[in-house]
GROMACS .gro file of C-alpha atoms in nm:
model
  216
    1MET     CA    1  -9.404   1.858  -2.646
    2ARG     CA    2  -9.536   1.907  -2.292
    3SER     CA    3  -9.347   2.128  -2.052
    4ASP     CA    4  -9.246   1.992  -1.712
    5ALA     CA    5  -9.525   2.193  -1.549
    6GLN     CA    6  -9.785   2.057  -1.791
    7LEU     CA    7  -9.666   1.701  -1.744
    8ARG     CA    8  -9.672   1.739  -1.366
    9ASN     CA    9 -10.028   1.876  -1.381
   10ASP     CA   10 -10.140   1.594  -1.612
   11VAL     CA   11 -10.000   1.328  -1.379
   12GLN     CA   12 -10.163   1.491  -1.077
   13ALA     CA   13 -10.495   1.508  -1.266
   14GLU     CA   14 -10.469   1.137  -1.351
   15LEU     CA   15 -10.399   1.053  -0.986
   16ASP     CA   16 -10.703   1.259  -0.887
   17TRP     CA   17 -10.912   1.079  -1.149
   18ASP     CA   18 -10.824   0.724  -1.038
   19PRO     CA   19 -11.065   0.612  -0.762
   20ALA     CA   20 -10.809   0.361  -0.632
   21VAL     CA   21 -10.566   0.641  -0.545
   22ASN     CA   22 -10.579   0.900  -0.267
   23PRO     CA   23 -10.341   1.170  -0.395
   24ALA     CA   24 -10.343   1.370  -0.071
   25HIS     CA   25  -9.998   1.244   0.032
   26ILE     CA   26  -9.844   1.189  -0.313
   27GLY     CA   27  -9.601   1.440  -0.460
   28VAL     CA   28  -9.523   1.465  -0.832
   29ILE     CA   29  -9.197   1.593  -0.983
   30ALA     CA   30  -9.144   1.617  -1.360
   31ALA     CA   31  -8.816   1.686  -1.538
   32ASP     CA   32  -8.751   1.624  -1.909
   33GLY     CA   33  -9.022   1.360  -1.933
   34VAL     CA   34  -8.908   1.175  -1.618
   35VAL     CA   35  -9.175   1.170  -1.349
   36THR     CA   36  -9.096   1.101  -0.983
   37LEU     CA   37  -9.368   1.003  -0.737
   38THR     CA   38  -9.293   1.083  -0.371
   39GLY     CA   39  -9.479   1.065  -0.041
   40HIS     CA   40  -9.671   0.772   0.102
   41VAL     CA   41  -9.983   0.566   0.043
   42ALA     CA   42 -10.197   0.340   0.262
   43SER     CA   43 -10.139   0.007   0.084
   44HIS     CA   44  -9.931  -0.170  -0.177
   45ALA     CA   45 -10.242  -0.191  -0.395
   46GLU     CA   46 -10.272   0.190  -0.391
   47LYS     CA   47  -9.901   0.228  -0.467
   48TYR     CA   48  -9.938   0.000  -0.769
   49ALA     CA   49 -10.245   0.194  -0.885
   50ALA     CA   50 -10.060   0.526  -0.854
   51GLU     CA   51  -9.769   0.392  -1.062
   52ALA     CA   52 -10.010   0.266  -1.328
   53ALA     CA   53 -10.190   0.602  -1.337
   54ALA     CA   54  -9.865   0.789  -1.395
   55ARG     CA   55  -9.760   0.552  -1.673
   56ARG     CA   56 -10.089   0.617  -1.855
   57VAL     CA   57 -10.012   0.987  -1.901
   58LYS     CA   58  -9.891   1.092  -2.245
   59GLY     CA   59  -9.542   1.237  -2.235
   60VAL     CA   60  -9.412   1.025  -1.945
   61LYS     CA   61  -9.087   0.873  -2.072
   62ALA     CA   62  -8.967   0.722  -1.744
   63LEU     CA   63  -9.101   0.680  -1.393
   64ALA     CA   64  -8.915   0.692  -1.061
   65VAL     CA   65  -9.106   0.572  -0.755
   66GLU     CA   66  -9.000   0.706  -0.417
   67MET     CA   67  -9.332   0.643  -0.241
   68THR     CA   68  -9.352   0.435   0.075
   69VAL     CA   69  -9.641   0.232   0.215
   70LYS     CA   70  -9.768   0.342   0.557
   71LEU     CA   71 -10.037   0.103   0.671
   72PRO     CA   72 -10.316   0.238   0.892
   73ALA     CA   73 -10.318   0.068   1.231
   74SER     CA   74 -10.647  -0.102   1.143
   75ASP     CA   75 -10.489  -0.267   0.836
   76THR     CA   76 -10.178  -0.402   1.005
   77ARG     CA   77 -10.151  -0.783   0.999
   78SER     CA   78  -9.889  -1.027   1.126
   79ASP     CA   79  -9.659  -1.191   0.872
   80ALA     CA   80  -9.818  -1.526   0.956
   81ASP     CA   81 -10.166  -1.394   0.876
   82ILE     CA   82 -10.047  -1.239   0.550
   83ALA     CA   83  -9.868  -1.561   0.450
   84MET     CA   84 -10.182  -1.762   0.513
   85ALA     CA   85 -10.394  -1.517   0.313
   86ALA     CA   86 -10.138  -1.520   0.028
   87GLU     CA   87 -10.142  -1.899   0.019
   88ARG     CA   88 -10.522  -1.900   0.002
   89GLY     CA   89 -10.519  -1.632  -0.269
   90LEU     CA   90 -10.283  -1.840  -0.482
   91GLU     CA   91 -10.493  -2.152  -0.429
   92TRP     CA   92 -10.813  -1.974  -0.530
   93SER     CA   93 -10.674  -1.825  -0.852
   94VAL     CA   94 -10.763  -2.046  -1.149
   95LEU     CA   95 -10.471  -1.895  -1.345
   96VAL     CA   96 -10.204  -2.005  -1.097
   97PRO     CA   97 -10.083  -2.368  -1.119
   98THR     CA   98 -10.169  -2.552  -0.799
   99GLY     CA   99  -9.878  -2.599  -0.561
  100LYS     CA  100  -9.622  -2.431  -0.787
  101ILE     CA  101  -9.583  -2.097  -0.601
  102LYS     CA  102  -9.459  -2.051  -0.245
  103PRO     CA  103  -9.511  -1.714  -0.070
  104MET     CA  104  -9.271  -1.581   0.193
  105VAL     CA  105  -9.354  -1.278   0.406
  106GLU     CA  106  -9.120  -1.054   0.603
  107GLY     CA  107  -9.231  -0.724   0.750
  108GLY     CA  108  -9.544  -0.729   0.536
  109TRP     CA  109  -9.340  -0.773   0.217
  110VAL     CA  110  -9.442  -1.078   0.011
  111THR     CA  111  -9.186  -1.266  -0.199
  112LEU     CA  112  -9.318  -1.520  -0.448
  113ASN     CA  113  -9.096  -1.814  -0.547
  114GLY     CA  114  -9.158  -2.105  -0.780
  115GLU     CA  115  -9.175  -2.202  -1.146
  116VAL     CA  116  -9.448  -2.168  -1.409
  117GLU     CA  117  -9.470  -2.224  -1.784
  118TRP     CA  118  -9.617  -1.887  -1.888
  119ASP     CA  119  -9.577  -1.521  -1.802
  120TYR     CA  120  -9.955  -1.478  -1.757
  121GLN     CA  121  -9.936  -1.731  -1.472
  122ARG     CA  122  -9.649  -1.537  -1.317
  123ARG     CA  123  -9.848  -1.213  -1.336
  124ALA     CA  124 -10.166  -1.380  -1.206
  125ALA     CA  125  -9.978  -1.500  -0.899
  126GLU     CA  126  -9.864  -1.144  -0.824
  127ARG     CA  127 -10.217  -1.007  -0.870
  128SER     CA  128 -10.355  -1.266  -0.628
  129VAL     CA  129 -10.146  -1.125  -0.339
  130ARG     CA  130 -10.104  -0.760  -0.439
  131ASN     CA  131 -10.434  -0.642  -0.291
  132LEU     CA  132 -10.426  -0.836   0.036
  133MET     CA  133 -10.464  -0.634   0.354
  134GLY     CA  134 -10.136  -0.573   0.534
  135VAL     CA  135  -9.913  -0.619   0.230
  136THR     CA  136  -9.647  -0.347   0.201
  137GLY     CA  137  -9.477  -0.474  -0.115
  138VAL     CA  138  -9.438  -0.769  -0.352
  139THR     CA  139  -9.128  -0.923  -0.507
  140ASN     CA  140  -9.211  -1.158  -0.794
  141ALA     CA  141  -8.920  -1.405  -0.809
  142ILE     CA  142  -9.118  -1.668  -1.002
  143LYS     CA  143  -8.920  -1.825  -1.286
  144ILE     CA  144  -9.067  -1.912  -1.624
  145ILE     CA  145  -8.964  -2.260  -1.735
  146PRO     CA  146  -9.150  -2.347  -2.057
  147LYS     CA  147  -9.202  -2.711  -2.140
  148VAL     CA  148  -9.221  -2.644  -2.512
  149LYS     CA  149  -8.915  -2.513  -2.693
  150ALA     CA  150  -9.042  -2.281  -2.966
  151THR     CA  151  -8.819  -2.271  -3.273
  152ASP     CA  152  -9.031  -2.010  -3.447
  153VAL     CA  153  -9.070  -1.760  -3.162
  154GLU     CA  154  -8.945  -1.470  -3.375
  155LYS     CA  155  -9.194  -1.534  -3.657
  156ARG     CA  156  -9.484  -1.580  -3.416
  157LEU     CA  157  -9.390  -1.260  -3.236
  158HIS     CA  158  -9.371  -1.058  -3.558
  159ASP     CA  159  -9.712  -1.195  -3.656
  160ALA     CA  160  -9.852  -1.102  -3.313
  161LEU     CA  161  -9.713  -0.748  -3.338
  162SER     CA  162  -9.872  -0.706  -3.681
  163ARG     CA  163 -10.207  -0.806  -3.534
  164GLN     CA  164 -10.189  -0.625  -3.199
  165ALA     CA  165  -9.970  -0.320  -3.260
  166ASN     CA  166  -9.973  -0.271  -3.633
  167ARG     CA  167  -9.886   0.098  -3.621
  168GLU     CA  168  -9.566   0.019  -3.430
  169ALA     CA  169  -9.460  -0.304  -3.599
  170ASP     CA  170  -9.233  -0.138  -3.856
  171ARG     CA  171  -9.053   0.067  -3.590
  172ILE     CA  172  -8.967  -0.227  -3.367
  173GLN     CA  173  -8.669  -0.460  -3.399
  174VAL     CA  174  -8.713  -0.808  -3.253
  175THR     CA  175  -8.418  -1.035  -3.185
  176VAL     CA  176  -8.459  -1.381  -3.033
  177VAL     CA  177  -8.161  -1.549  -2.868
  178GLY     CA  178  -8.262  -1.889  -2.738
  179SER     CA  179  -8.565  -1.816  -2.523
  180GLU     CA  180  -8.477  -1.449  -2.466
  181VAL     CA  181  -8.646  -1.176  -2.670
  182HIS     CA  182  -8.480  -0.837  -2.727
  183LEU     CA  183  -8.704  -0.542  -2.821
  184ARG     CA  184  -8.561  -0.222  -2.968
  185GLY     CA  185  -8.720   0.079  -3.134
  186LYS     CA  186  -8.969   0.354  -3.057
  187VAL     CA  187  -9.338   0.364  -2.966
  188HIS     CA  188  -9.578   0.654  -2.920
  189SER     CA  189  -9.699   0.586  -2.565
  190TRP     CA  190  -9.662   0.373  -2.254
  191ALA     CA  191  -9.981   0.189  -2.352
  192GLU     CA  192  -9.825   0.085  -2.684
  193LEU     CA  193  -9.503  -0.011  -2.508
  194ASP     CA  194  -9.701  -0.234  -2.271
  195ALA     CA  195  -9.888  -0.388  -2.566
  196VAL     CA  196  -9.566  -0.477  -2.747
  197GLN     CA  197  -9.406  -0.616  -2.432
  198GLY     CA  198  -9.720  -0.817  -2.359
  199ALA     CA  199  -9.710  -0.965  -2.709
  200ALA     CA  200  -9.348  -1.066  -2.654
  201TRP     CA  201  -9.424  -1.236  -2.323
  202SER     CA  202  -9.720  -1.418  -2.480
  203ALA     CA  203  -9.505  -1.595  -2.737
  204PRO     CA  204  -9.459  -1.964  -2.648
  205GLY     CA  205  -9.115  -2.055  -2.521
  206VAL     CA  206  -9.018  -1.703  -2.410
  207HIS     CA  207  -8.825  -1.710  -2.083
  208SER     CA  208  -8.728  -1.343  -2.058
  209VAL     CA  209  -8.779  -1.013  -2.240
  210VAL     CA  210  -8.518  -0.739  -2.266
  211ASN     CA  211  -8.718  -0.424  -2.334
  212ASP     CA  212  -8.509  -0.142  -2.482
  213LEU     CA  213  -8.810   0.034  -2.637
  214THR     CA  214  -8.836   0.408  -2.588
  215VAL     CA  215  -9.144   0.632  -2.582
  216ASP     CA  216  -9.120   0.901  -2.846
   0.00000   0.00000   0.00000
């Protein structure tokens, strides 16, 4: 088991390694497997990249993000300009249903509203605005409203876990209540946790996922 100092050093090394992150103004605190990122970054895209880098490190059980986005003066844009760019980004994404998502911008923070049938469409909409210049944050308030009601979601999900995360399948309990999936159990890493959660969201008819998995 990694000590707090080792975990802190590993996270800092991963931040240094990621070309999308400038770690000069990012602080790292580690305590009992919980990593806290502090400081500031130059864009929401960099903040997202720093969070992803920390989650990749073995031994990180939980992540607290206390970073803020401080835009350089050259990257500052009006809310109207950001809203227009967000609308264009959504229109140009082939994975986002046309006309289904409405962006709202306040103080550089983009909120996405609307309804889609699949989680991949919800995530694609967020990706289409995350990297826009001037964006300080994104709230994804898109709802998933599937047209097809899947009566065999649990079986399909178990089959998917056996294919995609075979090593973890026996350690994971899956409960389906209506269109909500509950995940319980233990996995070996954040990457495996993400794989299991992704499999759950990919099952047809899933409206929400309650992820109580822990990294062991």
